[in-house]
Amino acid sequence: MIRYEWNEIPWRKLEIKTFKLQKRIYRAMQQDNIKLVHKLQRLMLASTRARILATRKVSQDNRGRKTAGIDGKIALTQRERMNLALSINLKGRSKPLRRIWIAKNGTNEKRPLGIPTIEDRAKQALLKMALELSPYIMQLRKKQVMY
C-alpha cells in the first residue's frame, strides 16, 4: 500500500498539494461558507499527505525533535516515521506529558514544562495544519487589509 519509502517521498509535491488545500480553506473562510470550511478541514485531517508532512515536521524539522516525551522515543527510523504518519488517529486521549522544571529568566524560580510524546506532537501538527492557515496566506491577507 505504501507507494514511497520515507527517503524517496517528493516533499515539494506534498507541500504544494497541502498548500493548495489550505488556500481552498482560506477562500471558503473569506466567502463565509462555514459548511465548506469544515468539509475541507476534515479532508485535510484525513489526508495522507498532511499526515506525512506533520510527521516530518515533528521528527525532522522542529528544534525539539530530539526531546523525548514520556514514551522515551527520540530518533525515529525512516520506517518508524512512515508507520507513525500512517497511524495517526485523532480519536481517543493523548498520553501523559513528561514534566520537567526549567528556570525562569532572571530569577532562581522554576516553572513546569510538559513535553508530549512524538505521536501527540504529530497529532498537534496535523490539527494545526487544518485549523491555522499557512504564513504565506496570512501575509496575503495582511496586504489586502489596509486601514
JSON list of C-alpha atoms in Angstrom, two decimals:
[
{"chain": "A", "resi": 1, "resn": "MET", "atom": "CA", "xyz": [0.00, 0.00, 0.00]},
{"chain": "A", "resi": 2, "resn": "ILE", "atom": "CA", "xyz": [2.90, 2.35, 0.70]},
{"chain": "A", "resi": 3, "resn": "ARG", "atom": "CA", "xyz": [3.87, 3.97, -2.54]},
{"chain": "A", "resi": 4, "resn": "TYR", "atom": "CA", "xyz": [7.18, 5.53, -1.44]},
{"chain": "A", "resi": 5, "resn": "GLU", "atom": "CA", "xyz": [9.86, 4.90, 1.11]},
{"chain": "A", "resi": 6, "resn": "TRP", "atom": "CA", "xyz": [10.45, 7.80, 3.52]},
{"chain": "A", "resi": 7, "resn": "ASN", "atom": "CA", "xyz": [13.64, 8.98, 1.81]},
{"chain": "A", "resi": 8, "resn": "GLU", "atom": "CA", "xyz": [12.02, 8.87, -1.67]},
{"chain": "A", "resi": 9, "resn": "ILE", "atom": "CA", "xyz": [8.94, 10.99, -0.90]},
{"chain": "A", "resi": 10, "resn": "PRO", "atom": "CA", "xyz": [8.57, 14.00, -3.23]},
{"chain": "A", "resi": 11, "resn": "TRP", "atom": "CA", "xyz": [8.39, 16.55, -0.40]},
{"chain": "A", "resi": 12, "resn": "ARG", "atom": "CA", "xyz": [7.87, 19.61, -2.56]},
{"chain": "A", "resi": 13, "resn": "LYS", "atom": "CA", "xyz": [4.91, 17.99, -4.29]},
{"chain": "A", "resi": 14, "resn": "LEU", "atom": "CA", "xyz": [3.31, 17.16, -0.92]},
{"chain": "A", "resi": 15, "resn": "GLU", "atom": "CA", "xyz": [3.85, 20.71, 0.33]},
{"chain": "A", "resi": 16, "resn": "ILE", "atom": "CA", "xyz": [2.29, 22.21, -2.79]},
{"chain": "A", "resi": 17, "resn": "LYS", "atom": "CA", "xyz": [-0.79, 19.95, -2.65]},
{"chain": "A", "resi": 18, "resn": "THR", "atom": "CA", "xyz": [-1.27, 20.66, 1.06]},
{"chain": "A", "resi": 19, "resn": "PHE", "atom": "CA", "xyz": [-0.84, 24.38, 0.49]},
{"chain": "A", "resi": 20, "resn": "LYS", "atom": "CA", "xyz": [-3.50, 24.30, -2.24]},
{"chain": "A", "resi": 21, "resn": "LEU", "atom": "CA", "xyz": [-5.92, 22.70, 0.20]},
{"chain": "A", "resi": 22, "resn": "GLN", "atom": "CA", "xyz": [-5.08, 25.38, 2.77]},
{"chain": "A", "resi": 23, "resn": "LYS", "atom": "CA", "xyz": [-5.80, 28.03, 0.13]},
{"chain": "A", "resi": 24, "resn": "ARG", "atom": "CA", "xyz": [-9.18, 26.42, -0.54]},
{"chain": "A", "resi": 25, "resn": "ILE", "atom": "CA", "xyz": [-9.94, 26.58, 3.19]},
{"chain": "A", "resi": 26, "resn": "TYR", "atom": "CA", "xyz": [-8.91, 30.24, 3.24]},
{"chain": "A", "resi": 27, "resn": "ARG", "atom": "CA", "xyz": [-11.11, 31.11, 0.25]},
{"chain": "A", "resi": 28, "resn": "ALA", "atom": "CA", "xyz": [-14.09, 29.35, 1.83]},
{"chain": "A", "resi": 29, "resn": "MET", "atom": "CA", "xyz": [-13.48, 31.35, 5.02]},
{"chain": "A", "resi": 30, "resn": "GLN", "atom": "CA", "xyz": [-13.41, 34.57, 3.03]},
{"chain": "A", "resi": 31, "resn": "GLN", "atom": "CA", "xyz": [-16.76, 33.67, 1.48]},
{"chain": "A", "resi": 32, "resn": "ASP", "atom": "CA", "xyz": [-18.22, 32.79, 4.92]},
{"chain": "A", "resi": 33, "resn": "ASN", "atom": "CA", "xyz": [-19.02, 29.29, 3.69]},
{"chain": "A", "resi": 34, "resn": "ILE", "atom": "CA", "xyz": [-18.66, 27.53, 7.05]},
{"chain": "A", "resi": 35, "resn": "LYS", "atom": "CA", "xyz": [-20.01, 24.23, 5.77]},
{"chain": "A", "resi": 36, "resn": "LEU", "atom": "CA", "xyz": [-17.32, 24.08, 3.07]},
{"chain": "A", "resi": 37, "resn": "VAL", "atom": "CA", "xyz": [-14.63, 25.17, 5.57]},
{"chain": "A", "resi": 38, "resn": "HIS", "atom": "CA", "xyz": [-15.50, 22.27, 7.86]},
{"chain": "A", "resi": 39, "resn": "LYS", "atom": "CA", "xyz": [-15.63, 19.84, 4.95]},
{"chain": "A", "resi": 40, "resn": "LEU", "atom": "CA", "xyz": [-12.18, 20.92, 3.72]},
{"chain": "A", "resi": 41, "resn": "GLN", "atom": "CA", "xyz": [-10.73, 20.80, 7.24]},
{"chain": "A", "resi": 42, "resn": "ARG", "atom": "CA", "xyz": [-11.98, 17.22, 7.61]},
{"chain": "A", "resi": 43, "resn": "LEU", "atom": "CA", "xyz": [-10.41, 16.46, 4.23]},
{"chain": "A", "resi": 44, "resn": "MET", "atom": "CA", "xyz": [-7.10, 17.88, 5.49]},
{"chain": "A", "resi": 45, "resn": "LEU", "atom": "CA", "xyz": [-7.25, 15.78, 8.66]},
{"chain": "A", "resi": 46, "resn": "ALA", "atom": "CA", "xyz": [-7.89, 12.62, 6.63]},
{"chain": "A", "resi": 47, "resn": "SER", "atom": "CA", "xyz": [-5.19, 13.43, 4.07]},
{"chain": "A", "resi": 48, "resn": "THR", "atom": "CA", "xyz": [-2.20, 11.11, 4.00]},
{"chain": "A", "resi": 49, "resn": "ARG", "atom": "CA", "xyz": [-0.11, 13.94, 2.58]},
{"chain": "A", "resi": 50, "resn": "ALA", "atom": "CA", "xyz": [-0.86, 16.16, 5.56]},
{"chain": "A", "resi": 51, "resn": "ARG", "atom": "CA", "xyz": [-0.14, 13.32, 7.99]},
{"chain": "A", "resi": 52, "resn": "ILE", "atom": "CA", "xyz": [3.24, 12.67, 6.38]},
{"chain": "A", "resi": 53, "resn": "LEU", "atom": "CA", "xyz": [4.12, 16.37, 6.45]},
{"chain": "A", "resi": 54, "resn": "ALA", "atom": "CA", "xyz": [3.06, 16.65, 10.11]},
{"chain": "A", "resi": 55, "resn": "THR", "atom": "CA", "xyz": [5.24, 13.67, 11.00]},
{"chain": "A", "resi": 56, "resn": "ARG", "atom": "CA", "xyz": [8.16, 15.14, 9.10]},
{"chain": "A", "resi": 57, "resn": "LYS", "atom": "CA", "xyz": [7.75, 18.44, 10.92]},
{"chain": "A", "resi": 58, "resn": "VAL", "atom": "CA", "xyz": [7.92, 16.91, 14.39]},
{"chain": "A", "resi": 59, "resn": "SER", "atom": "CA", "xyz": [10.51, 14.21, 13.67]},
{"chain": "A", "resi": 60, "resn": "GLN", "atom": "CA", "xyz": [12.96, 16.06, 11.40]},
{"chain": "A", "resi": 61, "resn": "ASP", "atom": "CA", "xyz": [12.36, 19.79, 11.09]},
{"chain": "A", "resi": 62, "resn": "ASN", "atom": "CA", "xyz": [11.47, 21.06, 14.57]},
{"chain": "A", "resi": 63, "resn": "ARG", "atom": "CA", "xyz": [14.10, 22.25, 17.01]},
{"chain": "A", "resi": 64, "resn": "GLY", "atom": "CA", "xyz": [12.72, 19.94, 19.71]},
{"chain": "A", "resi": 65, "resn": "ARG", "atom": "CA", "xyz": [12.82, 16.83, 17.54]},
{"chain": "A", "resi": 66, "resn": "LYS", "atom": "CA", "xyz": [15.32, 15.13, 19.87]},
{"chain": "A", "resi": 67, "resn": "THR", "atom": "CA", "xyz": [13.30, 15.81, 23.02]},
{"chain": "A", "resi": 68, "resn": "ALA", "atom": "CA", "xyz": [11.78, 12.61, 24.35]},
{"chain": "A", "resi": 69, "resn": "GLY", "atom": "CA", "xyz": [8.29, 12.53, 25.82]},
{"chain": "A", "resi": 70, "resn": "ILE", "atom": "CA", "xyz": [7.11, 10.08, 28.44]},
{"chain": "A", "resi": 71, "resn": "ASP", "atom": "CA", "xyz": [7.47, 7.23, 25.91]},
{"chain": "A", "resi": 72, "resn": "GLY", "atom": "CA", "xyz": [11.24, 7.84, 25.61]},
{"chain": "A", "resi": 73, "resn": "LYS", "atom": "CA", "xyz": [11.28, 7.93, 21.81]},
{"chain": "A", "resi": 74, "resn": "ILE", "atom": "CA", "xyz": [13.84, 10.37, 20.45]},
{"chain": "A", "resi": 75, "resn": "ALA", "atom": "CA", "xyz": [15.13, 9.48, 16.99]},
{"chain": "A", "resi": 76, "resn": "LEU", "atom": "CA", "xyz": [12.83, 7.57, 14.68]},
{"chain": "A", "resi": 77, "resn": "THR", "atom": "CA", "xyz": [13.99, 5.46, 11.78]},
{"chain": "A", "resi": 78, "resn": "GLN", "atom": "CA", "xyz": [12.51, 6.02, 8.34]},
{"chain": "A", "resi": 79, "resn": "ARG", "atom": "CA", "xyz": [10.19, 3.05, 8.76]},
{"chain": "A", "resi": 80, "resn": "GLU", "atom": "CA", "xyz": [9.03, 4.26, 12.18]},
{"chain": "A", "resi": 81, "resn": "ARG", "atom": "CA", "xyz": [8.32, 7.70, 10.73]},
{"chain": "A", "resi": 82, "resn": "MET", "atom": "CA", "xyz": [6.19, 6.22, 7.96]},
{"chain": "A", "resi": 83, "resn": "ASN", "atom": "CA", "xyz": [4.33, 3.97, 10.42]},
{"chain": "A", "resi": 84, "resn": "LEU", "atom": "CA", "xyz": [3.69, 6.97, 12.68]},
{"chain": "A", "resi": 85, "resn": "ALA", "atom": "CA", "xyz": [2.40, 9.05, 9.76]},
{"chain": "A", "resi": 86, "resn": "LEU", "atom": "CA", "xyz": [0.02, 6.33, 8.62]},
{"chain": "A", "resi": 87, "resn": "SER", "atom": "CA", "xyz": [-1.21, 5.50, 12.13]},
{"chain": "A", "resi": 88, "resn": "ILE", "atom": "CA", "xyz": [-2.09, 9.00, 13.37]},
{"chain": "A", "resi": 89, "resn": "ASN", "atom": "CA", "xyz": [-5.51, 8.66, 14.95]},
{"chain": "A", "resi": 90, "resn": "LEU", "atom": "CA", "xyz": [-7.20, 11.78, 16.28]},
{"chain": "A", "resi": 91, "resn": "LYS", "atom": "CA", "xyz": [-9.73, 9.84, 18.32]},
{"chain": "A", "resi": 92, "resn": "GLY", "atom": "CA", "xyz": [-9.02, 8.90, 21.91]},
{"chain": "A", "resi": 93, "resn": "ARG", "atom": "CA", "xyz": [-6.99, 10.52, 24.62]},
{"chain": "A", "resi": 94, "resn": "SER", "atom": "CA", "xyz": [-3.45, 11.76, 24.45]},
{"chain": "A", "resi": 95, "resn": "LYS", "atom": "CA", "xyz": [-0.71, 10.16, 26.52]},
{"chain": "A", "resi": 96, "resn": "PRO", "atom": "CA", "xyz": [0.53, 11.84, 29.72]},
{"chain": "A", "resi": 97, "resn": "LEU", "atom": "CA", "xyz": [3.10, 14.61, 29.47]},
{"chain": "A", "resi": 98, "resn": "ARG", "atom": "CA", "xyz": [6.66, 14.36, 30.66]},
{"chain": "A", "resi": 99, "resn": "ARG", "atom": "CA", "xyz": [7.05, 17.12, 33.26]},
{"chain": "A", "resi": 100, "resn": "ILE", "atom": "CA", "xyz": [10.38, 18.89, 33.68]},
{"chain": "A", "resi": 101, "resn": "TRP", "atom": "CA", "xyz": [11.22, 22.07, 35.57]},
{"chain": "A", "resi": 102, "resn": "ILE", "atom": "CA", "xyz": [13.06, 24.88, 33.80]},
{"chain": "A", "resi": 103, "resn": "ALA", "atom": "CA", "xyz": [14.49, 28.09, 35.23]},
{"chain": "A", "resi": 104, "resn": "LYS", "atom": "CA", "xyz": [12.67, 31.37, 34.71]},
{"chain": "A", "resi": 105, "resn": "ASN", "atom": "CA", "xyz": [14.61, 34.19, 33.11]},
{"chain": "A", "resi": 106, "resn": "GLY", "atom": "CA", "xyz": [16.40, 36.43, 35.61]},
{"chain": "A", "resi": 107, "resn": "THR", "atom": "CA", "xyz": [15.25, 34.62, 38.78]},
{"chain": "A", "resi": 108, "resn": "ASN", "atom": "CA", "xyz": [16.01, 31.49, 40.72]},
{"chain": "A", "resi": 109, "resn": "GLU", "atom": "CA", "xyz": [12.43, 30.29, 40.37]},
{"chain": "A", "resi": 110, "resn": "LYS", "atom": "CA", "xyz": [11.49, 27.35, 38.19]},
{"chain": "A", "resi": 111, "resn": "ARG", "atom": "CA", "xyz": [8.39, 26.70, 36.13]},
{"chain": "A", "resi": 112, "resn": "PRO", "atom": "CA", "xyz": [6.93, 23.41, 34.87]},
{"chain": "A", "resi": 113, "resn": "LEU", "atom": "CA", "xyz": [7.17, 22.38, 31.24]},
{"chain": "A", "resi": 114, "resn": "GLY", "atom": "CA", "xyz": [5.15, 19.49, 29.81]},
{"chain": "A", "resi": 115, "resn": "ILE", "atom": "CA", "xyz": [6.63, 17.55, 26.89]},
{"chain": "A", "resi": 116, "resn": "PRO", "atom": "CA", "xyz": [4.17, 15.45, 24.85]},
{"chain": "A", "resi": 117, "resn": "THR", "atom": "CA", "xyz": [5.06, 12.18, 23.12]},
{"chain": "A", "resi": 118, "resn": "ILE", "atom": "CA", "xyz": [6.06, 12.28, 19.47]},
{"chain": "A", "resi": 119, "resn": "GLU", "atom": "CA", "xyz": [2.70, 10.80, 18.44]},
{"chain": "A", "resi": 120, "resn": "ASP", "atom": "CA", "xyz": [0.85, 13.59, 20.24]},
{"chain": "A", "resi": 121, "resn": "ARG", "atom": "CA", "xyz": [3.13, 16.20, 18.69]},
{"chain": "A", "resi": 122, "resn": "ALA", "atom": "CA", "xyz": [2.33, 14.78, 15.24]},
{"chain": "A", "resi": 123, "resn": "LYS", "atom": "CA", "xyz": [-1.41, 14.98, 16.02]},
{"chain": "A", "resi": 124, "resn": "GLN", "atom": "CA", "xyz": [-1.00, 18.59, 17.13]},
{"chain": "A", "resi": 125, "resn": "ALA", "atom": "CA", "xyz": [0.93, 19.47, 13.97]},
{"chain": "A", "resi": 126, "resn": "LEU", "atom": "CA", "xyz": [-1.79, 17.88, 11.81]},
{"chain": "A", "resi": 127, "resn": "LEU", "atom": "CA", "xyz": [-4.53, 19.79, 13.61]},
{"chain": "A", "resi": 128, "resn": "LYS", "atom": "CA", "xyz": [-2.54, 22.99, 13.29]},
{"chain": "A", "resi": 129, "resn": "MET", "atom": "CA", "xyz": [-2.28, 22.49, 9.53]},
{"chain": "A", "resi": 130, "resn": "ALA", "atom": "CA", "xyz": [-6.06, 22.12, 9.29]},
{"chain": "A", "resi": 131, "resn": "LEU", "atom": "CA", "xyz": [-7.07, 24.91, 11.66]},
{"chain": "A", "resi": 132, "resn": "GLU", "atom": "CA", "xyz": [-4.43, 27.55, 11.10]},
{"chain": "A", "resi": 133, "resn": "LEU", "atom": "CA", "xyz": [-3.56, 28.96, 7.75]},
{"chain": "A", "resi": 134, "resn": "SER", "atom": "CA", "xyz": [-0.05, 28.94, 6.36]},
{"chain": "A", "resi": 135, "resn": "PRO", "atom": "CA", "xyz": [2.11, 32.05, 6.93]},
{"chain": "A", "resi": 136, "resn": "TYR", "atom": "CA", "xyz": [2.07, 32.84, 3.21]},
{"chain": "A", "resi": 137, "resn": "ILE", "atom": "CA", "xyz": [-1.72, 33.07, 3.15]},
{"chain": "A", "resi": 138, "resn": "MET", "atom": "CA", "xyz": [-1.71, 35.24, 6.24]},
{"chain": "A", "resi": 139, "resn": "GLN", "atom": "CA", "xyz": [0.80, 37.59, 4.56]},
{"chain": "A", "resi": 140, "resn": "LEU", "atom": "CA", "xyz": [-1.55, 37.92, 1.59]},
{"chain": "A", "resi": 141, "resn": "ARG", "atom": "CA", "xyz": [-4.39, 38.68, 3.94]},
{"chain": "A", "resi": 142, "resn": "LYS", "atom": "CA", "xyz": [-2.39, 41.37, 5.77]},
{"chain": "A", "resi": 143, "resn": "LYS", "atom": "CA", "xyz": [-1.54, 43.04, 2.45]},
{"chain": "A", "resi": 144, "resn": "GLN", "atom": "CA", "xyz": [-5.21, 43.07, 1.45]},
{"chain": "A", "resi": 145, "resn": "VAL", "atom": "CA", "xyz": [-6.41, 44.71, 4.66]},
{"chain": "A", "resi": 146, "resn": "MET", "atom": "CA", "xyz": [-5.34, 48.36, 4.53]},
{"chain": "A", "resi": 147, "resn": "TYR", "atom": "CA", "xyz": [-6.52, 50.80, 7.17]}
]
